[in-house]
CSV table of C-alpha atoms in Angstrom, one decimal:
chain,number,residue,atom,x,y,z
A,448,MET,CA,-21.9,-40.2,57.9
A,449,PRO,CA,-22.6,-41.2,54.3
A,450,THR,CA,-25.9,-39.3,54.2
A,451,VAL,CA,-24.1,-35.9,54.0
A,452,MET,CA,-24.1,-36.0,50.2
A,453,ASN,CA,-27.6,-37.6,50.0
A,454,SER,CA,-29.0,-35.3,52.6
A,455,ARG,CA,-31.7,-34.1,50.2
A,456,ALA,CA,-32.8,-37.6,49.4
A,457,VAL,CA,-32.5,-39.1,52.8
A,458,SER,CA,-34.1,-36.1,54.5
A,459,SER,CA,-32.3,-37.0,57.7
A,460,PRO,CA,-33.2,-34.8,60.6
A,461,MET,CA,-29.4,-34.4,61.3
A,462,ASN,CA,-28.7,-33.3,57.7
A,463,ALA,CA,-31.9,-31.4,57.3
A,464,GLY,CA,-30.2,-28.3,58.7
A,465,ASN,CA,-27.4,-28.6,56.2
A,466,GLY,CA,-29.7,-29.5,53.3
A,467,PRO,CA,-28.3,-30.2,49.8
A,468,VAL,CA,-25.6,-27.6,50.3
A,469,LYS,CA,-23.0,-30.3,51.0
């Protein structure tokens, strides 16, 4: 999933748990 790096910007519910850490 390409949103892993942009998790902070995308604010995806799946990446929300990981946050901007990755």
